[in-house]
Coordinates of C-alpha atoms in Angstrom, one line a residue:
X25 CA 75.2 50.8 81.3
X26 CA 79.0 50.8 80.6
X27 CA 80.9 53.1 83.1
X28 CA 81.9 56.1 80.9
X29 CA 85.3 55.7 81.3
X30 CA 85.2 52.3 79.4
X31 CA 85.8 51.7 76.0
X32 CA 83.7 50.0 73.5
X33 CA 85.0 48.5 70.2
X34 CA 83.0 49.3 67.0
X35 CA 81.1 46.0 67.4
X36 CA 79.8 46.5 70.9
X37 CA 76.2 47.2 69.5
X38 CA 76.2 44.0 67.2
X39 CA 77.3 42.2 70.3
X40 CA 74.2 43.6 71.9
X41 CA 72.1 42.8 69.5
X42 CA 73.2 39.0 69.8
X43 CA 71.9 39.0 73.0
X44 CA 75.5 39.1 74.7
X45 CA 76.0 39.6 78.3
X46 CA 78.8 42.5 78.3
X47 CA 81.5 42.9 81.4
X48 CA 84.1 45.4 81.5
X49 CA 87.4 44.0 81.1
X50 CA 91.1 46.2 80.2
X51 CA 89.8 49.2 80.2
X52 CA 86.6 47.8 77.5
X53 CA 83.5 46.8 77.5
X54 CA 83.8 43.6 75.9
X55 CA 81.0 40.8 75.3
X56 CA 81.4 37.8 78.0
X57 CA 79.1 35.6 76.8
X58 CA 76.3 34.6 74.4
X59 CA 74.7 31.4 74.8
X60 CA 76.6 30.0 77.5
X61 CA 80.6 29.3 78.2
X62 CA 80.1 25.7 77.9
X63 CA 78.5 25.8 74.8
X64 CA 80.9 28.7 73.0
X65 CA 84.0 26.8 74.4
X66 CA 82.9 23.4 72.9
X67 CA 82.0 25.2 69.6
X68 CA 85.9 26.2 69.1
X69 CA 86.7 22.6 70.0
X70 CA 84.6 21.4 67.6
X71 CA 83.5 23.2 64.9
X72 CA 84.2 27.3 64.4
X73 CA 84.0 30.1 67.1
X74 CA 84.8 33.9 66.7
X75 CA 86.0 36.6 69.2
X76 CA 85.8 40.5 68.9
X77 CA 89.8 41.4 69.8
X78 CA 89.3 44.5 68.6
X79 CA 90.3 46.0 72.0
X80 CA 94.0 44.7 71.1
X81 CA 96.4 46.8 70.3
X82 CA 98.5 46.8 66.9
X83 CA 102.2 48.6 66.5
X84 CA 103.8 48.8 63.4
X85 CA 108.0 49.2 63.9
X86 CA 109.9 50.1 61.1
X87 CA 113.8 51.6 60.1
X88 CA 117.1 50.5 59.1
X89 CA 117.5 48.9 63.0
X90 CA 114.5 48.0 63.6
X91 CA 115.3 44.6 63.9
X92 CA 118.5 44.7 66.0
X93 CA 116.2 47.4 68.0
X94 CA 113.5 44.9 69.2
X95 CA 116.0 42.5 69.4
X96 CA 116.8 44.3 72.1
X97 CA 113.6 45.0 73.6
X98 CA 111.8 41.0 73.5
X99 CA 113.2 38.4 74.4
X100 CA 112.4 35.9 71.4
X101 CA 115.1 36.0 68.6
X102 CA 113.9 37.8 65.5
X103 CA 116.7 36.8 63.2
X104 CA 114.7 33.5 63.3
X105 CA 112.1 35.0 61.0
X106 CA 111.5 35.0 58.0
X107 CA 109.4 37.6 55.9
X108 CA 105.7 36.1 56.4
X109 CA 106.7 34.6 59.8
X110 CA 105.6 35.7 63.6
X111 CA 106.7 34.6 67.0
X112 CA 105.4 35.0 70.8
X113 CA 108.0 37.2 72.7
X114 CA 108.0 39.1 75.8
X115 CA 109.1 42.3 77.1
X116 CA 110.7 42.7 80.3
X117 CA 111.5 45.5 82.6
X118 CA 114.8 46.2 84.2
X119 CA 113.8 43.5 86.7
X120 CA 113.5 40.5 83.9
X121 CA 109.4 41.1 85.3
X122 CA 107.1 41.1 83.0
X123 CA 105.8 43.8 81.4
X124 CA 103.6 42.3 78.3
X125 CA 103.4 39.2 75.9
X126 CA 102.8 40.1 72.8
X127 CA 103.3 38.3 68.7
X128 CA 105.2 39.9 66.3
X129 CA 105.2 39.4 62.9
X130 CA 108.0 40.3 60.2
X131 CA 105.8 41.8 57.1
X132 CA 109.6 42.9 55.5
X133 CA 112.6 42.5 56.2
X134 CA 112.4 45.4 58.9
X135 CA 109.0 46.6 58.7
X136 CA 106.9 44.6 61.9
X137 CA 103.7 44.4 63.2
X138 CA 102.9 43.7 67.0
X139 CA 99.6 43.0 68.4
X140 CA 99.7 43.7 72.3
X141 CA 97.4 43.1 75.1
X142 CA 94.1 45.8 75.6
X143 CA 95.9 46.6 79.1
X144 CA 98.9 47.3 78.0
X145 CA 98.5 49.6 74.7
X146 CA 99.7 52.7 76.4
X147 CA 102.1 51.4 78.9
X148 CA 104.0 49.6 76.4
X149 CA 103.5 52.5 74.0
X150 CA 105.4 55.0 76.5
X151 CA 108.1 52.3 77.1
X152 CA 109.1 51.1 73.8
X153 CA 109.2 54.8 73.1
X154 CA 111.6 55.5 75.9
X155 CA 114.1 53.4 74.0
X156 CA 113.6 53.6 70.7
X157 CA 116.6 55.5 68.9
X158 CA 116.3 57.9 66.4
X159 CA 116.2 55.8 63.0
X160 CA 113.2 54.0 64.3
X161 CA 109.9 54.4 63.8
X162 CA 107.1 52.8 66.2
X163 CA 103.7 53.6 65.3
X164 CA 100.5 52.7 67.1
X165 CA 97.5 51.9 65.0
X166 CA 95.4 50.4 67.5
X167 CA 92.5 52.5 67.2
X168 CA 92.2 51.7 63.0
X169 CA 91.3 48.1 63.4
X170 CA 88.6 46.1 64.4
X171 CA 90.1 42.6 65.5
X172 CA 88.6 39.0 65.0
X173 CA 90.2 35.2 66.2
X174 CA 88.4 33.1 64.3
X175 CA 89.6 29.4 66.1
X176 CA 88.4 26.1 65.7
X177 CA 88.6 22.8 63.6
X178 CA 86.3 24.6 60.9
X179 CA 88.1 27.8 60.6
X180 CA 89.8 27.3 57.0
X181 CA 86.3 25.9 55.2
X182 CA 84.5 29.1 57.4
X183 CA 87.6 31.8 55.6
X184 CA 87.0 29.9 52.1
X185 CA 83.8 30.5 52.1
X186 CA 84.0 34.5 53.4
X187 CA 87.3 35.1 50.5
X188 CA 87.0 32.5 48.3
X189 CA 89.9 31.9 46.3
X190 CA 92.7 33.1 49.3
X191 CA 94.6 31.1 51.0
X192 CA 95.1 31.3 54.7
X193 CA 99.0 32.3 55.7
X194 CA 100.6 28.7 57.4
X195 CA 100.7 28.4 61.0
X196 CA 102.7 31.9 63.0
X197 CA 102.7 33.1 59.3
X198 CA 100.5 36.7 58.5
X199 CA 99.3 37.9 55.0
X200 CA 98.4 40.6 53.5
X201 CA 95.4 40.9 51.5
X202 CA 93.3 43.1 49.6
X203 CA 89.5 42.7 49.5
X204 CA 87.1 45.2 47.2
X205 CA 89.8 47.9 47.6
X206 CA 90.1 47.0 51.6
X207 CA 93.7 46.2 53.2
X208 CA 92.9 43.1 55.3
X209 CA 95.8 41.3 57.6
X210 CA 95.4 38.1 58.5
X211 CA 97.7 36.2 60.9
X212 CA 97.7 32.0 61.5
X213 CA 97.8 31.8 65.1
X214 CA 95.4 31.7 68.0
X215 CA 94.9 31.8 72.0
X216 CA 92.8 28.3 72.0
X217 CA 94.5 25.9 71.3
X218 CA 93.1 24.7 68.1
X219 CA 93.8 25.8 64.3
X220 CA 92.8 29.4 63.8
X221 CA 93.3 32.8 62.5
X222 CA 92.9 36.9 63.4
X223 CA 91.5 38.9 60.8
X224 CA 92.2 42.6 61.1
X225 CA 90.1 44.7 58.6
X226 CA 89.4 49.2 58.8
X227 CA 87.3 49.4 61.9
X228 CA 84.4 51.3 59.9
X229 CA 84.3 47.7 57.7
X230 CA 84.5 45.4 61.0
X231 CA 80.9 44.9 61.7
X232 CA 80.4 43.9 57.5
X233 CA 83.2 41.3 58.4
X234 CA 82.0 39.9 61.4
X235 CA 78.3 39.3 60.0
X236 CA 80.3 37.8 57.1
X237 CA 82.2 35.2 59.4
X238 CA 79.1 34.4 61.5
X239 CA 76.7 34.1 58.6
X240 CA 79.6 31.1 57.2
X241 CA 79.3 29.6 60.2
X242 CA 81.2 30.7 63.1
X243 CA 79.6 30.8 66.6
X244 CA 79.8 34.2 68.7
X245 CA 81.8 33.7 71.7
X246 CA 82.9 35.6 74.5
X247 CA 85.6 36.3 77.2
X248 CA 84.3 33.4 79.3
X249 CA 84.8 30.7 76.9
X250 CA 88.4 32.4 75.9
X251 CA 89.8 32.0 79.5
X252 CA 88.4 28.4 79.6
X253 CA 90.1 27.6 76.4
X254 CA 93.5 29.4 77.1
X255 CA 93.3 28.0 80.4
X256 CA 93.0 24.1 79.4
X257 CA 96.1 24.7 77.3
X258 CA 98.4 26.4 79.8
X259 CA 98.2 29.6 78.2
X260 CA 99.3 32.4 80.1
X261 CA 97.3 35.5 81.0
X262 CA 99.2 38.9 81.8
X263 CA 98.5 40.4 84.3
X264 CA 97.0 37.6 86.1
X265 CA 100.1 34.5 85.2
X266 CA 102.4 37.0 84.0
X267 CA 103.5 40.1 86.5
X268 CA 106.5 42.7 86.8
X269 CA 107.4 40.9 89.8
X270 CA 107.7 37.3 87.8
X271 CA 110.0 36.3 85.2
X272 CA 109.3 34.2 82.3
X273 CA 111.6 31.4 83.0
X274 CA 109.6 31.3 86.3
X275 CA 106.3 31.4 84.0
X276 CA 107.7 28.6 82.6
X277 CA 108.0 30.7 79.2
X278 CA 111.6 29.5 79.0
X279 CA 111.3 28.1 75.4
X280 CA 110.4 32.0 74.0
X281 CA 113.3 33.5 75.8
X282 CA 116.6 33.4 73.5
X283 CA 119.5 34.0 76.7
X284 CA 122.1 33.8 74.0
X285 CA 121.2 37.0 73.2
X286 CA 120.8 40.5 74.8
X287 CA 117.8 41.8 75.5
X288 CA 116.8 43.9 78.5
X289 CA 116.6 41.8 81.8
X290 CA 118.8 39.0 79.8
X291 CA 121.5 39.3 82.3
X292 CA 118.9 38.3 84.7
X293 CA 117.7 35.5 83.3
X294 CA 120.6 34.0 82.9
X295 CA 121.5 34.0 86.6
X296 CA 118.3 32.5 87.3
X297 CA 118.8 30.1 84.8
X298 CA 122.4 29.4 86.4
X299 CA 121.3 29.3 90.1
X300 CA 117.6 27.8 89.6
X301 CA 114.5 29.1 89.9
X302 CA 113.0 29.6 93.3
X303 CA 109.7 29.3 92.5
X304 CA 107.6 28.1 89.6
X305 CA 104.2 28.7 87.9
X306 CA 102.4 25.2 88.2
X307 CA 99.6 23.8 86.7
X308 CA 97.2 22.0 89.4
X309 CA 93.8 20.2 89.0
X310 CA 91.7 19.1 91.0
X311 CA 91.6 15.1 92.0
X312 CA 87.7 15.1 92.5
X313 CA 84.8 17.0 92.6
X314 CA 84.6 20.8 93.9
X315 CA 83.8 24.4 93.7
X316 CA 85.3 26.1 90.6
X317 CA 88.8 27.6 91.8
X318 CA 89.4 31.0 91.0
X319 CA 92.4 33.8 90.8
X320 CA 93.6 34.2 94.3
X321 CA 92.3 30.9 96.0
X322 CA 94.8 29.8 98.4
X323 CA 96.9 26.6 97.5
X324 CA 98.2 24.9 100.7
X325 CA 100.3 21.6 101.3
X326 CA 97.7 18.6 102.8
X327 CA 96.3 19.6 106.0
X328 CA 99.1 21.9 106.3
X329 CA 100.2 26.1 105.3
X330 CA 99.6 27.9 102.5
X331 CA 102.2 28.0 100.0
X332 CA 100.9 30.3 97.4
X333 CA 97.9 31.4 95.6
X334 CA 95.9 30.8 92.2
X335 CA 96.7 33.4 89.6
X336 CA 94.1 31.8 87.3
X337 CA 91.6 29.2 87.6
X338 CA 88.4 27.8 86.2
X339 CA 86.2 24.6 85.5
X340 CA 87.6 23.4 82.7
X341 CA 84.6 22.7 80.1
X342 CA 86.6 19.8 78.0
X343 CA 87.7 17.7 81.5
X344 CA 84.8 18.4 83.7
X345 CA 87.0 19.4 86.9
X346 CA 88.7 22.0 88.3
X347 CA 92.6 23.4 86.7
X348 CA 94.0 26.4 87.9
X349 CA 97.6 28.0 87.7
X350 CA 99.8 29.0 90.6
X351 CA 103.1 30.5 91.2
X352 CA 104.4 27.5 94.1
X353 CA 108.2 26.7 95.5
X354 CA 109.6 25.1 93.0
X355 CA 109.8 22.1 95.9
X356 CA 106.4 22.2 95.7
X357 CA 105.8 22.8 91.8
X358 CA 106.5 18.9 90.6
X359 CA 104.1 17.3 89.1
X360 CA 102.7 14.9 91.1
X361 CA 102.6 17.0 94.4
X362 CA 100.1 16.6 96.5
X363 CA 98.0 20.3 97.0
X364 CA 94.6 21.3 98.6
X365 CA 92.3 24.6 97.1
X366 CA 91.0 26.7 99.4
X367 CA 87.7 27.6 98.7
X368 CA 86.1 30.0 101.3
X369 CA 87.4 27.9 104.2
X370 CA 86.9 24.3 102.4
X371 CA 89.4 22.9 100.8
X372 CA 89.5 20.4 97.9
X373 CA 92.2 17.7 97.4
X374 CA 94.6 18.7 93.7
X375 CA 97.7 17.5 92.2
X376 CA 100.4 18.9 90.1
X377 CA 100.1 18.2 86.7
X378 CA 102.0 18.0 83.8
X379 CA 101.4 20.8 81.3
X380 CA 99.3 21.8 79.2
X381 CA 95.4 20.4 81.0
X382 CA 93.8 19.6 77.5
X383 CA 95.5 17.2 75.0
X384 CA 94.2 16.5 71.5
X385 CA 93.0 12.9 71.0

């Protein structure tokens, strides 16, 4: 039974009723698997695979500032988009730490929408209203919507045949549509790696939607097979790769981080930027065969000390070995650096590699 002080999104009966082994995770009870990781993580390479991200949370920001506003809240430069468009950004605290990563999409031309991480709904709530001035308005609408990611190869032929006659938005672009009298969203991007899209419909219709999407084709998947897949691309989890003690330049989230501008913990990043980074997260796989490594393994130098820890780490379903993320000294974060995995007191020989693990042929 779900501890009673755990969520459940309005699918977590049809999940059940799969056959779906359930696990809490943020604060939800969330499905982590239905047939088997391997087999849900090589559907979304190959074909069509669907996730319940209905315990994400959704913001709408609007006003005559909003823009400038969260501007300067994220670190990614709005003005960049266009109406239709959507980034990944990041909010920082006071620190330049991390506090969530999050997309934002530009419905008008200030009117947004933000989808957040489960964790993170109220903390970045509270903080977004600590700073918000008095012509903005930030609204949370997380509880209104069931959530679907819809990724893999398949995923436009698997949406033709659900709303025939739509198109899907192009790639970081968001649509609205409206289906029998229903106000769907759908947004063009994904957590996998592979072509995809989220569907956001009223939670009392999700369940009608999901059988929809699965009857068309798509395979039910779980939180297992999204780590593995988000993990193969370099993808970075918060609150495992992304802390309030790390910075995004040292995440290696440079690219998403506009320094020309100001934002808070901009200053910061700039001095980092200036001086050079201390430390680095690095992606590491194993050279040979081992036990799968796992958040907060130690990573040491060849027959030698520790030098940091896994924040994230799995056996990778597409390469058949061990990858794993870790914050290391930046001496130690080149790729082709030499590492060993502590697993329970045996350690297996890894390298630094060059990100992300999994490359399209």
């Amino acid at each position: 039974m779900p501890d009673s002080d755990v969520k459940s999104t309005p699918l977590a009966a049809k999940h059940i009723e799969l056959g779906a082994k359930m696990v809490p995770f943020a604060g939800w009870n969330m499905p982590v698997q239905y047939t088997g990781i391997l087999d849900e993580h090589k559907a979304v390479r190959e074909t069509c695979g669907i996730f319940d991200i209905s315990h994400m949370g959704q913001f709408t920001v609007s006003g005559p500032n909003a823009a400038a506003w969260l501007n300067s809240m994220l670190t990614n430069d709005i003005n960049k988009l266009d109406i239709g468009q959507g980034q990944y950004s990041i909010m920082l605290n006071e620190q330049a730490g991390v506090i969530d990563d999050l997309i934002l999409y530009r419905m008008e031309p200030e009117t947004f929408f933000v989808v957040v991480n489960a964790s993170k709904i109220g903390e970045d709530f509270a903080w977004l209203s600590a700073h918000k001035p008095a012509d903005v308005t930030l609204e949370n609408h997380s509880d209104e919507y069931v959530g679907l990611a819809v990724q893999g190869p398949l995923c436009g032929a698997i949406f033709a045949k659900v709303i025939p006659g739509v198109e899907l938005p192009p790639r970081n672009g968001i649509a609205r549509i409206t289906v029998d009298g229903a106000d769907l969203i759908v947004c063009r991007t994904g957590y996998t790696g592979e072509d995809g899209f989220e569907f956001f419909c009223p939670a009392t219709e999700g369940v009608k939607w999901f059988e929809a999407f699965l009857s068309a084709g798509a395979k039910p998947c779980g939180l297992g097979a999204r780590d593995s897949l988000r993990l193969e691309m370099c993808y970075p989890l918060n609150g495992s790769d992304l802390a309030p003690d790390k910075t995004p330049l040292e995440a290696g989230l440079g690219f998403f981080c506009a320094l020309d501008t100001e934002f808070i913990g901009s200053g910061i990043l700039r001095e980092q930027k200036a001086n050079g980074l201390a430390q680095r997260l690095a992606a590491i796989e194993y050279t040979g065969k081992g036990a799968p490594p796992r958040a907060h393994y130690k990573v040491h130098l060849p027959g030698g000390e520790a030098i940091g820890e896994l924040t994230s780490g799995v056996l990778s379903p597409s390469l058949m070995t061990g990858i794993a993320l870790a914050y290391l000294p930046a001496a130690h974060a080149k790729v082709g650096t030499e590492l060993e995995i502590d697993v329970r007191g045996k350690k297996f020989p890894a390298l630094v590699v060059k990100k992300p693990f999994y490359k399209k042929g």
